[in-house]
mmCIF file of C-alpha atoms in Angstrom:
data_model
loop_
_atom_site.group_PDB
_atom_site.id
_atom_site.type_symbol
_atom_site.label_atom_id
_atom_site.label_comp_id
_atom_site.label_asym_id
_atom_site.label_seq_id
_atom_site.Cartn_x
_atom_site.Cartn_y
_atom_site.Cartn_z
ATOM 1 C CA MET A 11 -0.086 0.237 -0.116
ATOM 2 C CA GLU A 12 3.063 2.486 0.970
ATOM 3 C CA SER A 13 4.080 2.177 -2.868
ATOM 4 C CA VAL A 14 0.504 3.021 -4.397
ATOM 5 C CA ILE A 15 0.867 6.136 -1.562
ATOM 6 C CA ARG A 16 4.403 7.277 -2.118
ATOM 7 C CA ALA A 17 3.499 6.816 -6.521
ATOM 8 C CA SER A 18 0.576 9.125 -6.001
ATOM 9 C CA ALA A 19 2.133 11.641 -3.994
ATOM 10 C CA MET A 20 5.007 12.226 -6.235
ATOM 11 C CA TYR A 21 2.337 12.442 -8.894
ATOM 12 C CA VAL A 22 0.436 15.080 -7.473
ATOM 13 C CA ILE A 23 3.446 16.944 -6.363
ATOM 14 C CA LEU A 24 5.373 16.951 -9.629
ATOM 15 C CA LEU A 25 1.762 17.657 -11.525
ATOM 16 C CA VAL A 26 1.343 21.098 -9.376
ATOM 17 C CA VAL A 27 5.032 21.974 -9.451
ATOM 18 C CA PHE A 28 5.471 21.649 -13.200
ATOM 19 C CA ARG A 29 2.316 23.101 -13.902
ATOM 20 C CA ALA A 30 3.657 25.831 -12.020
ATOM 21 C CA ALA A 31 6.954 26.396 -13.735
ATOM 22 C CA ILE A 32 7.343 28.450 -16.807
ATOM 23 C CA LYS A 33 5.951 26.687 -19.831
ATOM 24 C CA ARG A 34 9.111 27.199 -21.649
ATOM 25 C CA SER A 35 11.542 25.868 -20.197
ATOM 26 C CA LEU A 36 10.177 22.500 -20.443
ATOM 27 C CA SER A 37 9.710 22.868 -24.184
ATOM 28 C CA GLU A 38 12.751 24.163 -25.283
ATOM 29 C CA ILE A 39 15.176 22.430 -23.573
ATOM 30 C CA THR A 40 18.600 23.938 -22.678
ATOM 31 C CA THR A 41 21.267 22.861 -21.034
ATOM 32 C CA PHE A 42 20.497 23.521 -17.514
ATOM 33 C CA ASP A 43 17.292 22.389 -18.322
ATOM 34 C CA PHE A 44 18.319 19.141 -19.042
ATOM 35 C CA ILE A 45 20.028 19.073 -15.736
ATOM 36 C CA LEU A 46 17.505 19.984 -13.786
ATOM 37 C CA LEU A 47 15.288 16.913 -15.125
ATOM 38 C CA LEU A 48 17.845 14.632 -14.650
ATOM 39 C CA VAL A 49 17.779 15.293 -10.971
ATOM 40 C CA ILE A 50 14.219 15.889 -10.337
ATOM 41 C CA GLY A 51 14.585 12.117 -11.783
ATOM 42 C CA GLU A 52 16.818 10.910 -9.686
ATOM 43 C CA ALA A 53 15.525 13.254 -6.350
ATOM 44 C CA THR A 54 11.820 11.069 -7.422
ATOM 45 C CA GLN A 55 13.238 7.978 -8.079
ATOM 46 C CA GLN A 56 14.324 8.414 -4.288
ATOM 47 C CA ALA A 57 10.689 9.148 -2.706
ATOM 48 C CA LEU A 58 8.950 6.268 -5.107
ATOM 49 C CA LEU A 59 11.237 3.602 -4.007
ATOM 50 C CA GLY A 60 12.264 4.125 -0.484
ATOM 51 C CA ASN A 61 14.523 1.268 0.779
ATOM 52 C CA ASP A 62 12.646 -0.984 -1.401
ATOM 53 C CA PHE A 63 14.398 -2.816 -4.101
ATOM 54 C CA SER A 64 12.121 -5.863 -4.927
ATOM 55 C CA ILE A 65 10.571 -6.159 -8.768
ATOM 56 C CA THR A 66 7.381 -5.958 -7.434
ATOM 57 C CA ASN A 67 7.430 -2.607 -5.965
ATOM 58 C CA ALA A 68 8.820 -1.126 -9.132
ATOM 59 C CA ALA A 69 6.054 -2.873 -10.834
ATOM 60 C CA ILE A 70 3.372 -1.389 -8.110
ATOM 61 C CA VAL A 71 4.880 1.984 -8.540
ATOM 62 C CA ILE A 72 4.768 2.208 -12.313
ATOM 63 C CA ILE A 73 1.334 1.097 -12.096
ATOM 64 C CA THR A 74 -0.071 3.377 -10.067
ATOM 65 C CA LEU A 75 1.903 6.453 -12.410
ATOM 66 C CA VAL A 76 0.112 4.980 -15.198
ATOM 67 C CA LEU A 77 -2.804 4.303 -13.976
ATOM 68 C CA ILE A 78 -3.387 7.921 -12.085
ATOM 69 C CA ASP A 79 -2.283 8.997 -16.171
ATOM 70 C CA ILE A 80 -4.812 7.362 -17.962
ATOM 71 C CA GLY A 81 -6.968 8.399 -15.082
ATOM 72 C CA LEU A 82 -6.478 11.866 -15.807
ATOM 73 C CA SER A 83 -7.059 11.762 -19.456
ATOM 74 C CA PHE A 84 -10.514 10.382 -18.530
ATOM 75 C CA ILE A 85 -11.444 13.191 -16.902
ATOM 76 C CA LYS A 86 -9.952 16.015 -19.396
ATOM 77 C CA GLN A 87 -11.987 13.851 -21.648
ATOM 78 C CA PHE A 88 -15.209 14.470 -19.637
ATOM 79 C CA SER A 89 -14.798 18.277 -18.342
ATOM 80 C CA LYS A 90 -13.044 21.144 -20.190
ATOM 81 C CA ARG A 91 -12.312 22.774 -16.954
ATOM 82 C CA ALA A 92 -10.437 20.150 -15.580
ATOM 83 C CA ASP A 93 -8.762 19.185 -18.930
ATOM 84 C CA ARG A 94 -7.339 23.724 -18.833
ATOM 85 C CA LEU A 95 -6.502 23.279 -15.034
ATOM 86 C CA LEU A 96 -4.330 20.484 -16.117
ATOM 87 C CA GLU A 97 -2.761 21.381 -19.199
ATOM 88 C CA GLY A 98 -3.033 25.036 -19.298
ATOM 89 C CA GLN A 99 -4.558 26.337 -22.628
ATOM 90 C CA SER A 100 -3.417 28.187 -26.013
ATOM 91 C CA LEU A 101 -2.441 31.591 -25.809
ATOM 92 C CA LEU A 102 -2.120 34.264 -28.795
ATOM 93 C CA ILE A 103 1.358 36.044 -28.739
ATOM 94 C CA VAL A 104 1.562 37.284 -32.242
ATOM 95 C CA LYS A 105 -1.576 38.957 -33.991
ATOM 96 C CA ASP A 106 -1.374 40.715 -37.674
ATOM 97 C CA GLY A 107 2.388 40.847 -36.891
ATOM 98 C CA ARG A 108 2.480 42.775 -33.763
ATOM 99 C CA PRO A 109 3.523 41.158 -30.343
ATOM 100 C CA LEU A 110 1.629 41.220 -27.781
ATOM 101 C CA GLN A 111 4.158 42.448 -25.558
ATOM 102 C CA ASP A 112 2.251 42.658 -22.195
ATOM 103 C CA ARG A 113 1.452 38.893 -22.519
ATOM 104 C CA MET A 114 4.939 37.993 -23.740
ATOM 105 C CA LYS A 115 6.194 39.643 -20.848
ATOM 106 C CA LYS A 116 4.672 37.394 -18.639
ATOM 107 C CA GLU A 117 5.535 34.554 -20.029
ATOM 108 C CA LYS A 118 8.475 35.356 -20.246
ATOM 109 C CA ILE A 119 9.112 35.078 -24.133
ATOM 110 C CA ASP A 120 10.880 37.226 -26.223
ATOM 111 C CA GLU A 121 10.418 38.271 -29.957
ATOM 112 C CA GLU A 122 13.847 36.152 -30.368
ATOM 113 C CA ASP A 123 12.287 32.885 -29.706
ATOM 114 C CA ILE A 124 8.839 34.064 -31.739
ATOM 115 C CA LEU A 125 11.815 34.490 -35.022
ATOM 116 C CA GLU A 126 13.041 31.729 -33.855
ATOM 117 C CA ALA A 127 10.074 29.309 -34.047
ATOM 118 C CA ALA A 128 9.149 31.379 -36.901
ATOM 119 C CA ARG A 129 12.795 29.906 -38.897
ATOM 120 C CA LYS A 130 11.903 26.573 -37.650
ATOM 121 C CA TRP A 131 8.808 25.921 -39.149
ATOM 122 C CA HIS A 132 8.311 27.867 -41.808
ATOM 123 C CA GLY A 133 11.370 29.719 -43.159
ATOM 124 C CA ILE A 134 9.981 33.104 -41.823
ATOM 125 C CA GLU A 135 12.442 36.339 -42.123
ATOM 126 C CA ARG A 136 10.385 39.142 -40.425
ATOM 127 C CA MET A 137 8.241 39.153 -37.510
ATOM 128 C CA SER A 138 5.701 41.623 -40.202
ATOM 129 C CA GLN A 139 5.152 37.566 -42.230
ATOM 130 C CA ILE A 140 3.436 36.283 -39.100
ATOM 131 C CA LYS A 141 -0.091 36.572 -38.975
ATOM 132 C CA TYR A 142 -0.634 34.617 -35.602
ATOM 133 C CA ALA A 143 1.187 33.037 -33.377
ATOM 134 C CA VAL A 144 0.228 31.031 -30.154
ATOM 135 C CA LEU A 145 1.799 29.754 -27.295
ATOM 136 C CA GLU A 146 0.734 26.241 -27.294
ATOM 137 C CA LYS A 147 0.347 24.474 -23.516
ATOM 138 C CA SER A 148 3.332 22.386 -24.423
ATOM 139 C CA GLY A 149 5.205 25.486 -24.443
ATOM 140 C CA GLY A 150 6.053 25.492 -27.536
ATOM 141 C CA ILE A 151 5.218 28.087 -30.506
ATOM 142 C CA THR A 152 2.881 27.682 -33.403
ATOM 143 C CA ILE A 153 3.557 30.342 -36.360
ATOM 144 C CA ILE A 154 0.295 30.671 -39.295
ATOM 145 C CA PRO A 155 2.153 32.783 -41.473
ATOM 146 C CA ARG A 156 0.712 35.816 -44.032
ATOM 147 C CA MET B 13 -19.057 -1.311 -46.222
ATOM 148 C CA ALA B 14 -16.077 -3.901 -46.749
ATOM 149 C CA GLN B 15 -13.840 -3.238 -44.600
ATOM 150 C CA ASN B 16 -9.829 -3.676 -46.654
ATOM 151 C CA LYS B 17 -6.967 -5.155 -44.751
ATOM 152 C CA LYS B 18 -5.607 -2.112 -46.472
ATOM 153 C CA SER B 19 -7.288 0.798 -46.845
ATOM 154 C CA GLU B 20 -7.663 1.031 -51.229
ATOM 155 C CA HIS B 21 -10.737 2.847 -51.292
ATOM 156 C CA ILE B 22 -8.906 6.601 -50.221
ATOM 157 C CA SER B 23 -6.001 7.819 -51.846
ATOM 158 C CA LEU B 24 -4.036 8.413 -48.352
ATOM 159 C CA GLN B 25 -1.230 5.887 -48.609
ATOM 160 C CA VAL B 26 -1.825 4.524 -44.744
ATOM 161 C CA LYS B 27 -2.009 0.373 -44.173
ATOM 162 C CA GLU B 28 -4.979 -0.444 -41.252
ATOM 163 C CA ASP B 29 -6.688 -3.533 -40.589
ATOM 164 C CA MET B 30 -9.533 -2.326 -38.162
ATOM 165 C CA VAL B 31 -10.017 -5.851 -37.123
ATOM 166 C CA PHE B 32 -6.274 -5.677 -35.654
ATOM 167 C CA GLN B 33 -7.126 -2.062 -34.471
ATOM 168 C CA ARG B 34 -10.455 -3.208 -32.754
ATOM 169 C CA ARG B 35 -8.507 -6.025 -30.678
ATOM 170 C CA GLN B 36 -6.137 -3.854 -29.817
ATOM 171 C CA TRP B 37 -8.583 -0.908 -28.683
ATOM 172 C CA LEU B 38 -10.467 -4.265 -26.728
ATOM 173 C CA PHE B 39 -6.554 -5.335 -25.445
ATOM 174 C CA GLU B 40 -6.038 -1.512 -24.190
ATOM 175 C CA ARG B 41 -9.308 -1.616 -21.870
ATOM 176 C CA LEU B 42 -8.650 -5.124 -20.130
ATOM 177 C CA SER B 43 -5.128 -4.073 -19.557
ATOM 178 C CA TRP B 44 -6.908 -0.914 -17.480
ATOM 179 C CA VAL B 45 -8.944 -2.985 -15.514
ATOM 180 C CA LEU B 46 -6.418 -5.411 -14.563
ATOM 181 C CA MET B 47 -3.896 -2.644 -13.839
ATOM 182 C CA LEU B 48 -6.892 -1.128 -11.303
ATOM 183 C CA LEU B 49 -6.954 -4.435 -9.564
ATOM 184 C CA ILE B 50 -3.424 -4.771 -9.433
ATOM 185 C CA VAL B 51 -3.879 -0.858 -7.557
ATOM 186 C CA ILE B 52 -6.701 -2.150 -5.509
ATOM 187 C CA GLY B 53 -4.994 -5.319 -4.570
ATOM 188 C CA ALA B 54 -1.420 -3.539 -3.218
ATOM 189 C CA ILE B 55 -3.939 -1.205 -1.362
ATOM 190 C CA ALA B 56 -5.351 -4.046 0.301
ATOM 191 C CA GLY B 57 -2.246 -5.604 1.214
ATOM 192 C CA LEU B 58 -1.702 -8.176 -1.712
ATOM 193 C CA PHE B 59 1.732 -7.525 -2.619
ATOM 194 C CA GLY B 60 2.893 -6.609 0.831
ATOM 195 C CA GLU B 61 1.849 -4.614 4.161
ATOM 196 C CA GLY B 62 -1.837 -2.779 3.346
ATOM 197 C CA LEU B 63 -4.826 -2.921 4.773
ATOM 198 C CA TRP B 64 -5.953 -6.635 5.655
ATOM 199 C CA SER B 65 -2.009 -7.549 5.164
ATOM 200 C CA GLU B 66 -1.695 -9.258 8.774
ATOM 201 C CA THR B 67 -1.534 -13.065 9.441
ATOM 202 C CA HIS B 68 -2.564 -13.167 13.421
ATOM 203 C CA LYS B 69 -1.509 -16.791 14.495
ATOM 204 C CA GLN B 70 -1.306 -17.816 18.167
ATOM 205 C CA ASN B 71 -1.614 -20.311 20.947
ATOM 206 C CA THR B 72 -1.275 -21.384 24.675
ATOM 207 C CA THR B 73 2.760 -20.057 24.158
ATOM 208 C CA ILE B 74 3.372 -17.538 21.753
ATOM 209 C CA ALA B 75 1.755 -14.892 19.284
ATOM 210 C CA VAL B 76 2.522 -14.213 16.304
ATOM 211 C CA SER B 77 1.880 -11.354 13.949
ATOM 212 C CA TYR B 78 3.401 -10.803 10.470
ATOM 213 C CA ASP B 79 2.264 -9.690 7.031
ATOM 214 C CA THR B 80 0.856 -12.012 4.382
ATOM 215 C CA PHE B 81 2.829 -11.149 2.330
ATOM 216 C CA ALA B 82 6.177 -9.813 1.818
ATOM 217 C CA ARG B 83 8.541 -8.498 -0.745
ATOM 218 C CA LYS B 84 12.029 -10.263 -1.480
ATOM 219 C CA ASP B 85 14.758 -7.265 0.080
ATOM 220 C CA ALA B 86 11.923 -5.480 1.078
ATOM 221 C CA PRO B 87 11.453 -4.306 4.807
ATOM 222 C CA THR B 88 9.419 -6.434 6.702
ATOM 223 C CA SER B 89 8.110 -7.085 10.326
ATOM 224 C CA VAL B 90 7.408 -9.625 12.722
ATOM 225 C CA THR B 91 5.878 -9.305 15.977
ATOM 226 C CA VAL B 92 6.047 -12.255 18.976
ATOM 227 C CA SER B 93 4.556 -11.724 22.102
ATOM 228 C CA LEU B 94 6.029 -14.741 24.236
ATOM 229 C CA LYS B 95 2.817 -15.820 26.780
ATOM 230 C CA GLY B 96 4.379 -18.610 28.073
ATOM 231 C CA GLY B 97 8.054 -18.898 28.503
ATOM 232 C CA SER B 98 11.330 -16.065 28.113
ATOM 233 C CA LYS B 99 12.779 -17.807 25.121
ATOM 234 C CA LEU B 100 11.906 -17.162 21.646
ATOM 235 C CA VAL B 101 13.451 -20.697 19.747
ATOM 236 C CA LEU B 102 13.330 -20.566 15.800
ATOM 237 C CA ASP B 103 14.482 -22.857 13.512
ATOM 238 C CA GLN B 104 18.277 -22.280 11.739
ATOM 239 C CA THR B 105 16.891 -22.022 8.765
ATOM 240 C CA PHE B 106 14.862 -19.132 9.819
ATOM 241 C CA LEU B 107 18.483 -16.971 9.276
ATOM 242 C CA ARG B 108 18.923 -18.675 6.130
ATOM 243 C CA SER B 109 15.504 -17.181 4.706
ATOM 244 C CA TYR B 110 15.177 -13.698 6.265
ATOM 245 C CA LYS B 111 17.707 -10.882 6.669
ATOM 246 C CA VAL B 112 17.308 -9.911 10.421
ATOM 247 C CA GLU B 113 17.937 -6.245 10.555
ATOM 248 C CA SER B 114 16.801 -5.296 14.280
ATOM 249 C CA ILE B 115 15.034 -7.043 17.094
ATOM 250 C CA HIS B 116 13.833 -5.202 19.852
ATOM 251 C CA PRO B 117 14.016 -4.972 22.451
ATOM 252 C CA GLU B 118 17.569 -6.844 22.027
ATOM 253 C CA PRO B 119 17.917 -10.076 23.279
ATOM 254 C CA ALA B 120 19.494 -10.573 26.279
ATOM 255 C CA GLU B 121 21.162 -13.523 25.121
ATOM 256 C CA THR B 122 21.547 -16.029 21.747
ATOM 257 C CA THR B 123 22.172 -19.280 22.032
ATOM 258 C CA TYR B 124 22.291 -22.459 19.415
ATOM 259 C CA GLY B 125 22.472 -25.802 19.132
ATOM 260 C CA GLU B 126 20.194 -28.699 18.049
ATOM 261 C CA GLY B 127 19.376 -27.127 15.036
ATOM 262 C CA LYS B 128 17.305 -24.144 16.769
ATOM 263 C CA ILE B 129 18.671 -20.675 17.566
ATOM 264 C CA HIS B 130 17.272 -19.996 21.116
ATOM 265 C CA TYR B 131 16.564 -16.071 22.321
ATOM 266 C CA SER B 132 16.686 -15.026 25.529
ATOM 267 C CA PHE B 133 15.246 -11.728 26.878
ATOM 268 C CA SER B 134 15.000 -10.169 30.027
ATOM 269 C CA SER B 135 12.206 -9.498 31.686
ATOM 270 C CA THR B 136 10.992 -7.599 34.767
ATOM 271 C CA GLN B 137 7.905 -9.220 36.870
ATOM 272 C CA ASN B 138 4.736 -9.667 34.547
ATOM 273 C CA ALA B 139 5.902 -9.771 31.805
ATOM 274 C CA GLN B 140 3.329 -11.210 30.145
ATOM 275 C CA ASN B 141 2.771 -10.443 26.418
ATOM 276 C CA GLN B 142 6.075 -8.749 26.050
ATOM 277 C CA GLU B 143 6.175 -8.155 22.698
ATOM 278 C CA ILE B 144 9.074 -8.667 20.329
ATOM 279 C CA VAL B 145 9.414 -6.536 16.830
ATOM 280 C CA PHE B 146 11.963 -8.290 14.127
ATOM 281 C CA ARG B 147 12.549 -6.081 11.469
ATOM 282 C CA LEU B 148 13.037 -8.653 8.272
ATOM 283 C CA GLN B 149 14.394 -9.001 4.699
ATOM 284 C CA PRO B 150 13.205 -12.200 3.099
ATOM 285 C CA ASN B 151 16.040 -13.737 1.127
ATOM 286 C CA ASP B 152 13.367 -16.082 -0.748
ATOM 287 C CA ILE B 153 11.242 -15.469 -3.068
ATOM 288 C CA GLY B 154 8.196 -18.172 -3.463
ATOM 289 C CA VAL B 155 6.208 -19.851 0.457
ATOM 290 C CA ILE B 156 7.996 -19.844 3.422
ATOM 291 C CA LYS B 157 7.088 -21.529 6.573
ATOM 292 C CA LYS B 158 9.093 -21.478 9.803
ATOM 293 C CA LEU B 159 8.712 -22.630 12.859
ATOM 294 C CA LEU B 160 8.443 -20.056 15.787
ATOM 295 C CA GLY B 161 8.297 -21.334 19.571
ATOM 296 C CA THR B 162 9.122 -21.062 23.031
ATOM 297 C CA GLU B 163 11.273 -23.630 25.032
ATOM 298 C CA LYS B 164 7.886 -25.216 25.987
ATOM 299 C CA GLU B 165 6.515 -27.559 23.588
ATOM 300 C CA GLY B 166 4.482 -26.349 20.292
ATOM 301 C CA GLY B 167 4.687 -23.605 18.526
ATOM 302 C CA VAL B 168 3.469 -21.553 15.470
ATOM 303 C CA THR B 169 4.238 -21.874 11.885
ATOM 304 C CA LEU B 170 4.842 -18.159 9.763
ATOM 305 C CA HIS B 171 3.610 -19.441 6.546
ATOM 306 C CA GLN B 172 4.503 -15.897 3.804
ATOM 307 C CA ILE B 173 4.742 -15.185 0.474
ATOM 308 C CA VAL B 174 7.245 -13.356 -0.915
ATOM 309 C CA TYR B 175 6.974 -11.903 -4.261
ATOM 310 C CA PRO B 176 10.327 -11.376 -6.478
#
């Protein structure tokens, strides 16, 4: 039973913490973000397994985590509000070639990030060629060219 | 509506087999139910400590409480109450099947002979039902049966199933 409690508690803690973390850092991985994720993985592992090194314990922890994941995806399917609470929403950040500065400031994005996404996905050269840019739930930026 | 093995009736070049797909969806849903049952089982104590995981066995001389199910290399505890007599007598093989992390309270004396280990506990006057806690880690997997008794006749059999 302890395995189930540990797994559930860690899932909730990680969900809340990463929900609060800045979106950009999770989608475009810099070296530091990568290191951070590794270290978080290590810390989580300790909490999940404790001093129980049996295969059965690992299996129960993994199954509990996956089951919670499946359960949440069910909930997200049935409730739009829950979906928005858990995943967030898409946010418009460029409109008709003009960046929406206050939103970008809140999300800690600058124009360079938007232009990089524009170059990557559409080979766009300048901001004026962008019709809309959206910050997606995942933290990625999608571009609609003119 | 004929189900083609390959979707030849649309121009998209994708190989889909709906019979296979439906079986896969069924398999997925059955797996979810199985996983839910496993987690409920874990909470109940089917794989280790849980809500209904304890077995109690006793006779006139000794009472033993332990988890019905345990896991290899994972901590579990066995609580022994000596009702008559002051020595706990175990089979030597007990130590082969379990790694004893600690015994609380510590035995005053440990002696062994004839394939048995005797733990003597010094007790105060009315030391009926003194509780001794063994913190153990199973070394084997499978069914473990060990006799626990006192220096008097008879004892109880600890009957535990250990998962890998």
